[in-house]
Short mmCIF file of C-alpha atoms in Angstrom, two decimals:
data_model
loop_
_atom_site.label_atom_id
_atom_site.label_comp_id
_atom_site.label_asym_id
_atom_site.label_seq_id
_atom_site.Cartn_x
_atom_site.Cartn_y
_atom_site.Cartn_z
CA UNK A 994 -6.48 17.06 2.58
CA UNK A 995 -6.49 19.39 -0.39
CA UNK A 996 -8.30 21.95 1.74
CA UNK A 997 -5.78 21.59 4.56
CA UNK A 998 -2.94 22.02 2.09
CA UNK A 999 -4.55 25.07 0.49
CA UNK A 1000 -5.38 26.77 3.79
CA UNK A 1001 -1.99 25.98 5.32
CA UNK A 1002 -0.26 27.45 2.28
CA UNK A 1003 -2.42 30.58 2.49
CA UNK A 1004 -1.71 30.79 6.21
CA UNK A 1005 2.03 30.52 5.60
CA UNK A 1006 1.83 33.36 3.11
CA UNK A 1007 -0.04 35.49 5.65
CA UNK A 1008 2.38 34.57 8.43
CA UNK A 1009 5.40 35.45 6.28
CA UNK A 1010 3.96 38.88 5.58
CA UNK A 1011 3.37 39.54 9.27
CA UNK A 1012 6.74 38.04 10.26
CA UNK A 1013 8.49 40.47 7.94
CA UNK A 1014 7.17 43.26 10.18
CA UNK A 1015 7.61 41.42 13.50
CA UNK A 1016 10.48 38.95 13.00
CA UNK A 1017 10.96 38.26 16.71
CA UNK A 1018 7.33 37.43 17.47
CA UNK A 1019 7.61 33.99 19.07
CA UNK A 1020 3.87 33.21 18.84
CA UNK A 1021 3.87 33.99 15.14
CA UNK A 1022 6.94 31.82 14.60
CA UNK A 1023 5.10 28.95 16.35
CA UNK A 1024 2.05 29.40 14.10
CA UNK A 1025 4.30 29.44 11.04
CA UNK A 1026 5.96 26.21 12.18
CA UNK A 1027 2.60 24.58 12.94
CA UNK A 1028 1.34 25.36 9.44
CA UNK A 1029 4.51 23.89 7.93
CA UNK A 1030 4.11 20.77 10.08
CA UNK A 1031 0.57 20.35 8.80
CA UNK A 1032 1.78 20.59 5.20
CA UNK A 1033 4.23 17.79 5.95
CA UNK A 1034 1.42 15.82 7.62
CA UNK A 1035 -0.65 16.09 4.41
CA UNK A 1036 2.24 14.77 2.30
CA UNK A 1037 2.88 11.85 4.66
CA UNK A 1038 -0.84 11.05 4.88
CA UNK A 1039 -1.18 10.94 1.11
CA UNK A 1040 1.67 8.43 0.96
CA UNK A 1041 0.02 6.29 3.64
CA UNK A 1042 -3.27 6.29 1.75
CA UNK A 1043 -1.49 5.43 -1.49
CA UNK A 1044 0.35 2.58 0.23
CA UNK A 1045 -2.90 1.07 1.52
CA UNK A 1046 -4.51 1.56 -1.87
CA UNK A 1047 -1.76 -0.37 -3.61
CA UNK A 1048 -2.03 -3.25 -1.15
CA UNK A 1049 -5.81 -3.40 -1.38
CA UNK A 1050 -6.08 -2.99 -5.16
CA UNK A 1051 -3.74 -5.86 -5.95
CA UNK A 1052 -6.31 -8.28 -4.59
CA UNK A 1053 -3.66 -10.20 -2.68
CA UNK A 1054 -4.22 -8.56 0.70
CA UNK A 1055 -4.88 -10.87 3.61
CA UNK A 1056 -7.76 -10.32 5.97
CA UNK A 1057 -5.29 -9.00 8.54
CA UNK A 1058 -3.83 -6.51 6.04
CA UNK A 1059 -7.32 -5.32 5.15
CA UNK A 1060 -8.20 -4.90 8.82
CA UNK A 1061 -4.92 -3.10 9.53
CA UNK A 1062 -5.49 -0.77 6.58
CA UNK A 1063 -9.01 0.00 7.78
CA UNK A 1064 -7.80 0.77 11.29
CA UNK A 1065 -4.94 2.94 10.02
CA UNK A 1066 -7.20 4.86 7.65
CA UNK A 1067 -9.81 5.32 10.36
CA UNK A 1068 -7.20 6.76 12.73
CA UNK A 1069 -5.85 8.92 9.92
CA UNK A 1070 -9.31 10.32 9.24
CA UNK A 1071 -9.53 11.56 12.82
CA UNK A 1072 -6.12 13.20 12.56
CA UNK A 1073 -7.06 14.81 9.24
CA UNK A 1074 -10.21 16.30 10.76
CA UNK A 1075 -8.19 17.66 13.70
CA UNK A 1076 -5.61 19.13 11.33
CA UNK A 1077 -8.34 20.78 9.28
CA UNK A 1078 -9.71 22.52 12.38
CA UNK A 1079 -6.27 23.67 13.58
CA UNK A 1080 -5.18 25.02 10.19
CA UNK A 1081 -8.49 26.80 9.68
CA UNK A 1082 -8.28 28.47 13.09
CA UNK A 1083 -4.71 29.62 12.52
CA UNK A 1084 -5.49 30.98 9.06
CA UNK A 1085 -8.58 32.79 10.33
CA UNK A 1086 -6.58 34.28 13.20
CA UNK A 1087 -3.90 35.50 10.82
CA UNK A 1088 -6.50 37.03 8.52
CA UNK A 1089 -8.05 38.85 11.44
CA UNK A 1090 -4.65 40.08 12.59
CA UNK A 1091 -4.52 37.72 15.57
#
């Protein structure tokens, strides 16, 4: 998630620079919004992981809570991997001038 955050932030910086020259470019505005959405996704995901960590570390979690946490974290891992790919592609495209 640190990599997603870093690359999304770099992508936003690149997009801002290009947007300053082409402020009405709808595709660029969409990419900018997508990168911002992925930054928000990282923040929310960190909170979800922290929540599960607190429940599991206390030692009072039921079997169902442990199973639910495992399923949620497994699903989250897939979404994180997808986000990593999307952010990387956008950043690379911006670096190459789309």
